[in-house]
Tab-separated table of C-alpha atoms in Angstrom:
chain	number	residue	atom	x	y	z
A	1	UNK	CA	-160.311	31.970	8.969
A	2	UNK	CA	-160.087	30.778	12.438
A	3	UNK	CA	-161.159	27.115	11.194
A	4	UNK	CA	-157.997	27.138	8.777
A	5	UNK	CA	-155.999	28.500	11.868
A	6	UNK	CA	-157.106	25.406	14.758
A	7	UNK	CA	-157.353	22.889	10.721
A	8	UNK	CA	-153.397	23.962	10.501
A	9	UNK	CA	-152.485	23.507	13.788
A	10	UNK	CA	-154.188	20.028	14.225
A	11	UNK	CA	-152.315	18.884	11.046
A	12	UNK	CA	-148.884	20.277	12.557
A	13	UNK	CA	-149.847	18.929	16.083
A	14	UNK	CA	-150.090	15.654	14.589
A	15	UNK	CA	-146.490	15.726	12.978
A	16	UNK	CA	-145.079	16.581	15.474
A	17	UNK	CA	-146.404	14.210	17.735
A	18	UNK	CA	-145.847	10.975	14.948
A	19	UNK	CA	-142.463	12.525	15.123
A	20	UNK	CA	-141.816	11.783	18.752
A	21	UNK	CA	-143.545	8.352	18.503
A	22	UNK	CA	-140.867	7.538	15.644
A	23	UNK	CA	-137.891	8.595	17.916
A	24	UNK	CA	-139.092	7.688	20.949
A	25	UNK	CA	-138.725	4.089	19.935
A	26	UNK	CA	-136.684	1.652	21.688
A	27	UNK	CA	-133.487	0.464	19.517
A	28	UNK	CA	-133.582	-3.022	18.378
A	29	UNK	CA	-131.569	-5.238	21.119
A	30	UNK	CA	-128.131	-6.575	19.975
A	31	UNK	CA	-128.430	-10.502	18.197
A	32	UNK	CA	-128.228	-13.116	20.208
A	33	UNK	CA	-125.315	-15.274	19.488
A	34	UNK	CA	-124.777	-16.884	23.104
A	35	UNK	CA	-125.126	-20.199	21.362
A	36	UNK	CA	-127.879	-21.604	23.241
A	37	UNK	CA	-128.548	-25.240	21.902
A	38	UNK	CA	-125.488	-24.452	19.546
A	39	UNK	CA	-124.793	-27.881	17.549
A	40	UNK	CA	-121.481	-27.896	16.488
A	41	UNK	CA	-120.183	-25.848	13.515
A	42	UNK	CA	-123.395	-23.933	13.381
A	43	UNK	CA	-121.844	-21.097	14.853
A	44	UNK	CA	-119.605	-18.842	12.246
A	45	UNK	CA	-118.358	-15.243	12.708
A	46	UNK	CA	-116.351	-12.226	11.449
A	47	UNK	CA	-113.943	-11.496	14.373
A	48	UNK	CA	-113.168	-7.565	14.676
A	49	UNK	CA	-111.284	-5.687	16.814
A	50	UNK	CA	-112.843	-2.018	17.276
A	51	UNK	CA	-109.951	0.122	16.280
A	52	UNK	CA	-111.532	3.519	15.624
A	53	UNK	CA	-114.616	5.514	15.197
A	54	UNK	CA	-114.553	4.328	11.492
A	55	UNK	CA	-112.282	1.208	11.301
A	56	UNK	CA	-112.426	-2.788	12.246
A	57	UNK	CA	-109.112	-4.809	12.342
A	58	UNK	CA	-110.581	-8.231	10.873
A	59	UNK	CA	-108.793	-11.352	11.839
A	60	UNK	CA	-108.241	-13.438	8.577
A	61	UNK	CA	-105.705	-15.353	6.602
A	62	UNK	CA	-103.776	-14.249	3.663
A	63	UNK	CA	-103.130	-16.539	0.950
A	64	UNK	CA	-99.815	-18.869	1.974
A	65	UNK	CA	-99.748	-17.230	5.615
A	66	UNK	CA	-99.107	-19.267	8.841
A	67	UNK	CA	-100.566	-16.750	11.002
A	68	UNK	CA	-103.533	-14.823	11.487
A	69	UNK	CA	-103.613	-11.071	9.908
A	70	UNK	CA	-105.085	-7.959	11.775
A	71	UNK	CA	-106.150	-5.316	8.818
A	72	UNK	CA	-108.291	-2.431	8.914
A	73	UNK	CA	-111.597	-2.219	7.607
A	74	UNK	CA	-114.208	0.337	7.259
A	75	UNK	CA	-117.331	0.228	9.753
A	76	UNK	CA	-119.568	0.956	6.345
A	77	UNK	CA	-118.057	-1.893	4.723
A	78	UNK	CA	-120.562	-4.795	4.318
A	79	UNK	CA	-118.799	-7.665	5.945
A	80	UNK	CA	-120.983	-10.203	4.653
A	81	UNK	CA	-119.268	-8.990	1.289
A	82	UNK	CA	-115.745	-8.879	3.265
A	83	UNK	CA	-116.479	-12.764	4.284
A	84	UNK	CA	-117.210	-13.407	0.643
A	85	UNK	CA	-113.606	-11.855	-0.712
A	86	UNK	CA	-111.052	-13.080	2.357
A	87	UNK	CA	-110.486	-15.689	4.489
A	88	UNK	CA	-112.297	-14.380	7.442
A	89	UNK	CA	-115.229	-16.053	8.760
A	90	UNK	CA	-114.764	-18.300	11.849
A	91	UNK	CA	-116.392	-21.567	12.645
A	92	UNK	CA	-116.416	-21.286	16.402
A	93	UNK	CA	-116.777	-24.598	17.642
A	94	UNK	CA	-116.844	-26.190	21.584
A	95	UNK	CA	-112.966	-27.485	21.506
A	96	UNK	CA	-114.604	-30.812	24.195
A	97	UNK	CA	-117.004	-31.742	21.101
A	98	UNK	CA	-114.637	-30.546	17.651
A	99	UNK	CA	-114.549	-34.299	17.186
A	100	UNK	CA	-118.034	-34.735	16.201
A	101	UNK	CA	-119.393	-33.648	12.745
A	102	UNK	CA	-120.729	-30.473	11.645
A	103	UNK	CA	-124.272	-30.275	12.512
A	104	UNK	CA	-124.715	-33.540	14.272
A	105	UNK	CA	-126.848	-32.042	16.729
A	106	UNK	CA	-123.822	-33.768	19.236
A	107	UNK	CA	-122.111	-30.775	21.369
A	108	UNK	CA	-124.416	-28.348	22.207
A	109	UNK	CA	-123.565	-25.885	24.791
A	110	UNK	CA	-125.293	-23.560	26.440
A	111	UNK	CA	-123.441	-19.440	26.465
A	112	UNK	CA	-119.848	-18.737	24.961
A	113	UNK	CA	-118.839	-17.125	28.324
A	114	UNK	CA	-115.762	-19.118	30.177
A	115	UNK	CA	-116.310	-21.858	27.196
A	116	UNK	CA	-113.415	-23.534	25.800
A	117	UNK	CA	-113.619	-23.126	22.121
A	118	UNK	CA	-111.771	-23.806	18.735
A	119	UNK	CA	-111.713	-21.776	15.771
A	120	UNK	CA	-111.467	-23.206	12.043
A	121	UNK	CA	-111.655	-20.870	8.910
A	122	UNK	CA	-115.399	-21.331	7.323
A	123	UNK	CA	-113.871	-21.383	3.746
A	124	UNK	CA	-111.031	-23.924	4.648
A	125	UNK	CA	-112.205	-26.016	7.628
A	126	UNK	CA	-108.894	-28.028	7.699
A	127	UNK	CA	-107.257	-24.589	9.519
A	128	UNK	CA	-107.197	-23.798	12.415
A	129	UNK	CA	-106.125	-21.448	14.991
A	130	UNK	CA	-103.125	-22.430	17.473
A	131	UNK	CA	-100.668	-20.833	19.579
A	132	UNK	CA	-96.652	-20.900	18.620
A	133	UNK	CA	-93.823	-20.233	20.019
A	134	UNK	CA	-90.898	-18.236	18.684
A	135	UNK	CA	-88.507	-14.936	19.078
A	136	UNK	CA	-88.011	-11.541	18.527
A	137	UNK	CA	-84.816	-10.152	17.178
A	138	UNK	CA	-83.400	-9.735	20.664
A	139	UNK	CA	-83.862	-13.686	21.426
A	140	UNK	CA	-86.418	-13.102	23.957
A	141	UNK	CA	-89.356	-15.909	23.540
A	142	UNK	CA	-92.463	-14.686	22.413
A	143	UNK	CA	-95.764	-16.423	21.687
A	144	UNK	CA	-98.019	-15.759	18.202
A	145	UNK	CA	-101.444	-16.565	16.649
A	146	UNK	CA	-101.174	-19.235	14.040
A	147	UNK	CA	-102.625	-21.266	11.839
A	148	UNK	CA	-102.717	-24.936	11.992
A	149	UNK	CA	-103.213	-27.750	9.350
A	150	UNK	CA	-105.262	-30.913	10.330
A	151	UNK	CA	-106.888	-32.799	7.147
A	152	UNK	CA	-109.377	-34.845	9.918
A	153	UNK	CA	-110.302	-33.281	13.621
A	154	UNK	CA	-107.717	-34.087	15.815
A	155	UNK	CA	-108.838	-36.541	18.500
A	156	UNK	CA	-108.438	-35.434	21.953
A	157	UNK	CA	-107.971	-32.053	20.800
A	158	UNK	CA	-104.631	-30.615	21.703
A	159	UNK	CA	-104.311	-27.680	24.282
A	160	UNK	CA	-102.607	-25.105	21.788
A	161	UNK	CA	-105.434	-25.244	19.416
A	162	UNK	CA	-108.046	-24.344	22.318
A	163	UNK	CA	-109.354	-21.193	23.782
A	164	UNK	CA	-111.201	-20.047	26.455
A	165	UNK	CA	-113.656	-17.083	25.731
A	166	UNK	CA	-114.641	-14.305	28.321
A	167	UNK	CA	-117.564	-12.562	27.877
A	168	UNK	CA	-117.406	-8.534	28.029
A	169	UNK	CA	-120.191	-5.669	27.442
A	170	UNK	CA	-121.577	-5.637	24.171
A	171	UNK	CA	-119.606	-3.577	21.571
A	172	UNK	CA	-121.223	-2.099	18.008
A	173	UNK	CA	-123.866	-3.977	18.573
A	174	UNK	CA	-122.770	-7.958	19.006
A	175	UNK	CA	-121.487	-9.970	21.849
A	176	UNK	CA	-117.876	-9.012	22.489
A	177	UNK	CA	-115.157	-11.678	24.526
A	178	UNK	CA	-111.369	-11.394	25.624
A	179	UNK	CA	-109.873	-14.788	24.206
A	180	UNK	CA	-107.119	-16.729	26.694
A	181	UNK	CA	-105.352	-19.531	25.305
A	182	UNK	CA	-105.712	-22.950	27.161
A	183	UNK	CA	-101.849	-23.845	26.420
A	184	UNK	CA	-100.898	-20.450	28.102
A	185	UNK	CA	-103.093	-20.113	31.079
A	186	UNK	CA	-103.330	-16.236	31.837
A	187	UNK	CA	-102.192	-14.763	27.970
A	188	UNK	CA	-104.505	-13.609	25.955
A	189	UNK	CA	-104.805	-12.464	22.252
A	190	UNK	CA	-103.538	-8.918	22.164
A	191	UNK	CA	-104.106	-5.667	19.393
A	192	UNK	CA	-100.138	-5.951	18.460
A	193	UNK	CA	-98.029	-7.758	16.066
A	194	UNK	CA	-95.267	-9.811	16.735
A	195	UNK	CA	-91.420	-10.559	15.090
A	196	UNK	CA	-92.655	-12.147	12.294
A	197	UNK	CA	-95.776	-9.760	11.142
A	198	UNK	CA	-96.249	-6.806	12.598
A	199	UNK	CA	-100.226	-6.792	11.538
A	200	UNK	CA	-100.341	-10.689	13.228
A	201	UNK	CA	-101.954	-10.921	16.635
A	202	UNK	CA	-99.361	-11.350	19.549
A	203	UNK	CA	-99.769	-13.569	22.811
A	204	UNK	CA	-98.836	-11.700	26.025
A	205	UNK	CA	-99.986	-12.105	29.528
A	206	UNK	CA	-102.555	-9.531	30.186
A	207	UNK	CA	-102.163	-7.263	33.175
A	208	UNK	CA	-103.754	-3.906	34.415
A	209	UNK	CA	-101.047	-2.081	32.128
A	210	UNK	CA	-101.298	-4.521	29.299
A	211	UNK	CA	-104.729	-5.814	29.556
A	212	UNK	CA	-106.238	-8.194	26.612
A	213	UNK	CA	-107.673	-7.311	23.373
A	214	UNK	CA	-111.802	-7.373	23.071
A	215	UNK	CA	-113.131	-9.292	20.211
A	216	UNK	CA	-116.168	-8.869	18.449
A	217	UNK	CA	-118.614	-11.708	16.879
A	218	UNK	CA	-120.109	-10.527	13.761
């Protein structure tokens, strides 16, 4: 009897203590996408904006649009799948190298952080992003998120298609950046619309009170 007593507590001992192992275990570290020895156009991401406990707002393009969409997704969606169905997967490419070919080996740059960049859709490489100008209803100027058409790579690359990424803490898992455009030194791509879409992304200078949206890399 007492053998089946210490036999039962060994056995439940022994859970217990596999148990802790299990949790005690540190969580895998977040994937390295700093781009070290990045050649260009070897570099492609779902952008997100962390919107809620459950929800993304992916960056894509709708069919016909000339400007970049904000719309929710859920966190459990597979976005792998998402870049499959929309327009939403980035080539993220160093803007002082977009002139060589896609994985030349030519370009390679060491972190994202403080980099100036370009971004071209993965599915439709002749787009890119750009900033334009226009106006609200009330006439008052106001800059947007658009897309631009170039059939070859523009050579020098033109300030309003190029962006300078800032590095912030990690978020959900993946490197996260604030993203200033090199036309408009000091604005930044912000979490709002603007006159034309009210789901596009909107360029303001970012302040204290208005500071700059944080972008994830998927």
């Amino acid at each position: 009897m007492r053998y089946s007593k210490f036999l039962a507590f060994v056995l439940v001992s022994s859970l217990f203590i596999g148990c802790a192992k299990k949790s005690s275990a540190p969580p895998p570290p977040p994937p390295d996408d700093d781009a070290v020895g990045l050649s260009v156009g070897n570099l492609s991401k779902v952008i997100t904006i962390d919107h809620s406990a459950t929800k993304y707002k992916y960056l894509w393009i709708g069919q016909g649009e000339n400007y970049v969409s904000r719309t929710d997704i859920d966190k459990t969606y597979s976005l792998t799948q998402l870049a499959s169905e929309k327009d939403c997967k980035w080539k993220v490419q160093p803007a002082s190298s977009a002139v060589a070919a896609a994985g030349s080996g030519s370009g390679t740059i060491a972190t994202l952080d403080k980099q100036e960049v370009i971004f071209r859709s993965a599915k439709n490489d002749v787009q890119y992003w750009g900033v334009s100008k226009g106006g609200d209803v009330g006439g008052h100027e106001e800059w947007r998120l658009s897309n631009f058409r170039f059939d070859t790579k523009p050579s020098p690359v033109p300030d309003y298609i190029r962006f300078i990424l800032h590095k912030q803490t990690d978020r959900n898992g993946v490197h996260a950046y604030t993203i200033e455009s090199k036309f408009k030194p000091g604005w930044y791509l912000m979490n709002t619309g603007h006159a034309i879409m009210t789901i596009g992304v909107g360029i303001y200078e970012a302040t204290s009170s208005n500071p700059a949206a944080i972008f994830e890399f998927h």
